[in-house]
Amino acid sequence: METVKLAASAAEVGGIPVARLLPRGRCRSIGAWCFLDHAGPARFAAGSAGLQIGPHPHTNLQTFTWMLAGELLHCDSLGHRQTIRPGQLNLMTAGTGPTRGIAHTEQTPPGSAELHAVQLWIALPQHLDIEPAFDHYPELPAWQEAGADFVLLNGSLHGCTAPTRCHSPLLGADVRTAAAQVLEFPAEAGWEYGVLVLAGSVAAADGTRAAADELLLPAHGQGRLVLHAEAGSHFLLLGGEPLPHPIRLWWNFVADGREALQQAVRDWNGGSPRFGAAGGWYDPVLKPLPAPETPFDLR
Ligand code: MN
């Protein structure tokens, strides 16, 4: 297996530019991680509305929001209202199957000066019966080792296990290095791995080096993965076991095929109770986002 490096595509979410790293080219997923947006670091001018994402649905996935700077208010159709601050994780589970889903809004509070966050989606295993849920993790396991600062976002690493709700084998770790470091990680057989560089640069064992807003898919073998991080680097190490079925994405929906995506579009646009409470849980200034029709050739 060769190391692969991918550059971000430029996208826009709720009025601010984001760097999108997944899906990207031939790389559709890293284990169940199937979508990856890096938002900011952005500064808002005085009087700016900041980030305002109106009510929109999700299916068959978890939204995984890791906050680096600024604040976001999350409101969802299960009735949760939660402000997320730096060092905290919000995890919203849409549930699985044709009758389950969830809807939410995401907003920077009035007067917000900045935003820096990563939002990932985790595809849910379609053969499991999973209920919608929302979890807020105000504190996650953190430690220093081999000259690096680690925060464990989910899964297990270096003998530590995160409390984060997972439905398939996954790893997410936030890593910062003050000085240049060579870091070695255990690599599980059959897993896929990716490194999202947020600042500085990180190279795989073969020397392929990724800079900020690049995704490195490092070659790994013999049960280990070696990364060379330059001084002042900050990155997310992501890993996971591939799901036993295809992961298809359309708009804010995940499913294992086109029919289920089309059904989700019809359900949301038709006001189906599948997505929870109809209004009332969000700021009425925000307008629900309509789902675009699935293209004819969606695969
Ligand atoms: Mn969302």
Coordinates of C-alpha atoms and ligand atoms in Angstrom, one line a residue:
M1 CA 0.0 0.0 0.0
E2 CA 1.4 3.4 -1.0
T3 CA 0.9 6.7 0.9
V4 CA -1.6 9.0 -0.8
K5 CA -1.9 12.7 -0.3
L6 CA -5.1 14.6 -1.0
A7 CA -5.7 18.4 -1.1
A8 CA -9.0 19.9 0.1
S9 CA -11.8 21.1 -2.1
A10 CA -13.2 24.5 -1.3
A11 CA -16.7 24.4 0.0
E12 CA -19.1 26.8 1.9
V13 CA -21.2 25.9 4.9
G14 CA -23.6 28.3 6.6
G15 CA -21.9 31.4 5.2
I16 CA -18.2 30.5 5.8
P17 CA -15.6 28.8 3.7
V18 CA -14.5 25.3 4.6
A19 CA -11.8 22.9 3.4
R20 CA -13.4 19.6 2.5
L21 CA -11.1 16.5 2.8
L22 CA -13.7 13.7 2.5
P23 CA -15.1 12.5 0.2
R24 CA -12.3 13.4 -2.1
G25 CA -11.4 11.9 -5.4
R26 CA -11.1 8.1 -5.1
C27 CA -11.0 8.3 -1.3
R28 CA -14.6 8.0 -0.1
S29 CA -14.0 7.0 3.5
I30 CA -11.5 6.1 6.2
G31 CA -13.2 3.2 8.0
A32 CA -16.7 4.6 8.8
W33 CA -15.4 8.2 8.7
C34 CA -17.1 9.4 5.5
F35 CA -17.1 13.2 5.5
L36 CA -14.5 15.7 6.7
D37 CA -14.8 19.5 6.8
H38 CA -12.2 21.8 8.4
A39 CA -13.9 25.2 9.1
G40 CA -11.6 28.2 9.8
P41 CA -9.7 29.4 11.6
A42 CA -12.0 32.3 10.6
R43 CA -12.5 35.7 12.2
F44 CA -15.9 37.5 11.9
A45 CA -16.1 41.2 11.3
A46 CA -18.2 43.2 13.8
G47 CA -21.8 42.9 12.8
S48 CA -21.3 39.7 10.9
A49 CA -23.9 37.0 11.3
G50 CA -21.2 34.4 11.8
L51 CA -22.1 30.9 11.0
Q52 CA -25.9 30.2 10.7
I53 CA -26.9 26.8 9.5
G54 CA -30.7 26.4 9.4
P55 CA -32.7 23.2 10.2
H56 CA -31.5 20.3 8.1
P57 CA -31.7 16.5 8.5
H58 CA -29.3 13.7 8.7
T59 CA -29.7 9.9 8.2
N60 CA -27.6 6.8 8.9
L61 CA -24.6 8.9 10.3
Q62 CA -23.2 10.6 13.3
T63 CA -22.1 14.2 13.1
F64 CA -18.9 14.6 15.1
T65 CA -18.0 18.2 15.9
W66 CA -14.6 19.0 17.4
M67 CA -14.3 22.5 18.5
L68 CA -10.9 24.3 18.4
A69 CA -11.8 28.0 18.8
G70 CA -15.0 30.0 19.2
E71 CA -18.4 28.6 20.2
L72 CA -21.4 26.9 18.4
L73 CA -24.9 26.4 19.6
H74 CA -26.4 23.1 18.6
C75 CA -30.2 22.6 18.7
D76 CA -31.8 19.3 17.5
S77 CA -35.2 17.7 16.9
L78 CA -34.8 15.5 20.0
G79 CA -34.9 18.8 22.0
H80 CA -31.2 19.1 22.9
R81 CA -29.7 22.6 23.1
Q82 CA -26.0 22.6 23.7
T83 CA -23.2 25.2 23.4
I84 CA -19.9 23.6 22.4
R85 CA -16.6 25.2 23.4
P86 CA -13.0 24.6 22.5
G87 CA -11.8 21.1 23.6
Q88 CA -15.3 19.8 23.6
L89 CA -17.0 17.3 21.3
N90 CA -20.7 17.1 20.1
L91 CA -21.8 13.8 18.7
M92 CA -25.3 13.5 17.1
T93 CA -26.5 10.1 16.0
A94 CA -29.2 10.1 13.3
G95 CA -30.1 6.4 13.8
T96 CA -30.3 3.8 11.1
G97 CA -33.0 2.5 8.8
P98 CA -35.8 4.0 6.6
T99 CA -37.8 5.4 9.5
R100 CA -35.1 7.1 11.5
G101 CA -33.4 10.4 11.2
I102 CA -32.7 13.6 13.1
A103 CA -32.6 17.4 12.3
H104 CA -30.5 20.2 13.8
T105 CA -29.3 23.7 13.6
E106 CA -25.8 25.1 14.2
Q107 CA -25.1 28.7 15.0
T108 CA -22.3 30.9 16.3
P109 CA -23.7 32.9 19.2
P110 CA -24.4 36.7 18.5
G111 CA -21.2 38.7 18.6
S112 CA -18.9 35.8 17.9
A113 CA -15.5 36.9 16.9
E114 CA -14.0 33.6 15.6
L115 CA -14.6 30.0 14.6
H116 CA -12.3 27.1 14.2
A117 CA -13.8 23.6 14.1
V118 CA -13.7 20.2 12.4
Q119 CA -16.9 18.4 11.5
L120 CA -16.7 14.8 10.5
W121 CA -19.4 12.3 9.7
I122 CA -19.3 8.7 10.8
A123 CA -21.4 6.3 8.7
L124 CA -23.5 4.0 10.8
P125 CA -23.5 0.2 10.1
Q126 CA -26.8 -0.4 8.3
H127 CA -27.3 -3.9 9.7
L128 CA -27.5 -2.5 13.3
D129 CA -30.7 -1.1 14.8
I130 CA -29.5 2.3 16.1
E131 CA -31.7 4.9 17.7
P132 CA -31.2 8.7 17.3
A133 CA -29.2 10.3 20.1
F134 CA -27.2 13.3 21.1
D135 CA -24.1 13.3 23.3
H136 CA -21.9 16.2 24.5
Y137 CA -18.4 15.4 25.8
P138 CA -17.2 18.4 27.8
E139 CA -13.9 16.6 28.6
L140 CA -12.0 13.9 26.8
P141 CA -8.9 11.9 27.8
A142 CA -5.7 14.0 27.3
W143 CA -2.1 13.3 27.9
Q144 CA 1.5 14.0 26.9
E145 CA 3.7 11.3 25.4
A146 CA 6.8 11.2 23.1
G147 CA 6.8 15.1 23.0
A148 CA 3.3 15.4 21.8
D149 CA 0.0 16.5 23.3
F150 CA -2.8 14.0 22.7
V151 CA -6.6 14.3 23.1
L152 CA -8.5 11.1 22.4
L153 CA -11.7 11.8 20.5
N154 CA -12.9 8.2 20.1
G155 CA -11.7 4.7 20.2
S156 CA -8.6 3.6 22.1
L157 CA -4.9 4.6 21.9
H158 CA -1.9 4.1 24.2
G159 CA -3.9 2.2 26.7
C160 CA -6.6 4.8 27.0
T161 CA -10.2 4.5 25.8
A162 CA -12.5 7.5 25.0
P163 CA -16.1 7.6 26.4
T164 CA -17.4 8.5 22.9
R165 CA -20.4 6.5 21.6
C166 CA -19.1 4.3 18.6
H167 CA -21.0 1.8 16.5
S168 CA -18.0 0.4 14.6
P169 CA -14.3 0.2 15.4
L170 CA -12.9 3.7 15.1
L171 CA -10.0 5.9 16.2
G172 CA -9.9 9.7 16.4
A173 CA -7.0 11.6 18.1
D174 CA -6.0 15.2 18.1
V175 CA -2.2 15.5 18.2
R176 CA 0.0 18.6 18.7
T177 CA 3.8 18.7 18.6
A178 CA 5.8 21.8 19.9
A179 CA 9.1 20.4 18.6
A180 CA 9.7 18.1 15.6
Q181 CA 8.8 14.5 16.5
V182 CA 8.7 11.1 15.1
L183 CA 5.5 9.4 16.4
E184 CA 4.7 5.8 16.2
F185 CA 1.1 4.5 16.4
P186 CA -0.2 0.9 16.5
A187 CA -2.0 0.1 13.2
E188 CA -4.8 -2.5 13.3
A189 CA -4.9 -5.1 10.6
G190 CA -7.6 -4.4 8.0
W191 CA -8.1 -0.8 9.2
E192 CA -7.8 2.4 7.1
Y193 CA -5.9 5.4 8.4
G194 CA -5.9 9.1 7.6
V195 CA -4.1 12.2 8.9
L196 CA -5.8 15.6 8.6
V197 CA -3.2 18.3 9.0
L198 CA -4.6 21.4 10.7
A199 CA -1.3 23.3 11.1
G200 CA 2.4 22.6 10.3
S201 CA 3.2 19.5 8.3
V202 CA 3.3 15.7 8.8
A203 CA 5.1 13.1 6.7
A204 CA 4.5 9.4 6.3
A205 CA 7.4 6.9 6.7
D206 CA 8.1 7.1 2.9
G207 CA 8.6 10.9 3.1
T208 CA 5.3 12.0 1.6
R209 CA 4.6 15.2 3.4
A210 CA 1.2 16.9 3.9
A211 CA 0.6 20.5 4.9
A212 CA -2.4 22.2 6.5
D213 CA -5.7 21.3 4.8
E214 CA -4.2 18.2 3.2
L215 CA -5.2 14.6 4.0
L216 CA -2.4 12.0 4.2
L217 CA -3.4 8.4 3.8
P218 CA -0.2 6.9 5.2
A219 CA 1.2 3.5 4.2
H220 CA 1.2 1.3 7.3
G221 CA 2.2 -2.3 8.0
Q222 CA 3.6 -4.7 10.5
G223 CA 1.1 -3.3 13.0
R224 CA 2.5 0.2 13.1
L225 CA 2.2 3.6 11.5
V226 CA 5.0 6.1 11.7
L227 CA 4.5 9.8 11.3
H228 CA 7.2 12.6 11.1
A229 CA 5.6 15.8 12.4
E230 CA 7.5 19.1 12.1
A231 CA 7.6 21.6 15.0
G232 CA 4.3 23.4 15.6
S233 CA 2.2 20.7 14.0
H234 CA -1.4 20.0 14.8
F235 CA -3.3 17.1 13.2
L236 CA -6.1 14.6 13.6
L237 CA -5.2 10.9 13.3
L238 CA -8.3 9.0 12.0
G239 CA -8.7 5.3 11.6
G240 CA -11.3 2.7 11.4
E241 CA -12.5 -0.7 10.1
P242 CA -14.3 -0.4 6.8
L243 CA -18.1 -1.1 7.1
P244 CA -19.3 -4.3 5.4
H245 CA -21.5 -2.3 2.9
P246 CA -21.2 0.7 0.5
I247 CA -21.4 4.2 2.0
R248 CA -23.4 6.5 -0.3
L249 CA -23.7 10.2 0.4
W250 CA -26.2 12.7 -0.9
W251 CA -26.5 16.2 0.6
N252 CA -26.8 15.6 4.4
F253 CA -27.8 12.0 4.0
V254 CA -25.9 8.7 4.2
A255 CA -27.4 5.4 3.1
D256 CA -26.2 2.2 1.5
G257 CA -27.9 2.9 -1.9
R258 CA -29.6 5.4 -4.1
E259 CA -33.2 4.4 -3.3
A260 CA -32.7 5.1 0.4
L261 CA -31.2 8.5 -0.4
Q262 CA -34.1 9.4 -2.7
Q263 CA -36.5 8.3 0.1
A264 CA -34.7 10.6 2.6
V265 CA -35.0 13.6 0.2
R266 CA -38.8 12.9 -0.2
D267 CA -39.2 12.5 3.5
W268 CA -37.5 15.7 4.5
N269 CA -39.0 17.8 1.8
G270 CA -42.4 16.3 2.6
G271 CA -42.2 17.1 6.3
S272 CA -42.1 13.5 7.5
P273 CA -42.1 12.9 11.3
R274 CA -39.0 10.7 10.6
F275 CA -36.9 13.8 11.4
G276 CA -38.5 14.5 14.8
A277 CA -40.4 17.5 16.1
A278 CA -41.8 19.8 13.3
G279 CA -40.4 23.2 14.3
G280 CA -40.4 24.8 17.7
W281 CA -37.0 23.5 18.6
Y282 CA -35.1 26.1 16.5
D283 CA -34.8 29.8 16.2
P284 CA -37.7 30.8 13.8
V285 CA -35.3 33.3 12.1
L286 CA -33.6 30.2 10.6
K287 CA -35.2 28.7 7.5
P288 CA -35.2 25.0 7.0
L289 CA -32.9 24.0 4.2
P290 CA -34.6 22.1 1.3
A291 CA -33.0 18.8 0.1
P292 CA -31.9 18.9 -3.5
E293 CA -33.2 16.1 -5.7
T294 CA -30.8 13.2 -6.2
P295 CA -29.1 13.3 -9.6
F296 CA -30.1 10.7 -12.1
D297 CA -26.6 9.2 -12.2
L298 CA -26.0 9.1 -8.4
R299 CA -24.1 6.0 -7.6
Ligands
MN1 MN -25.6 19.0 10.1

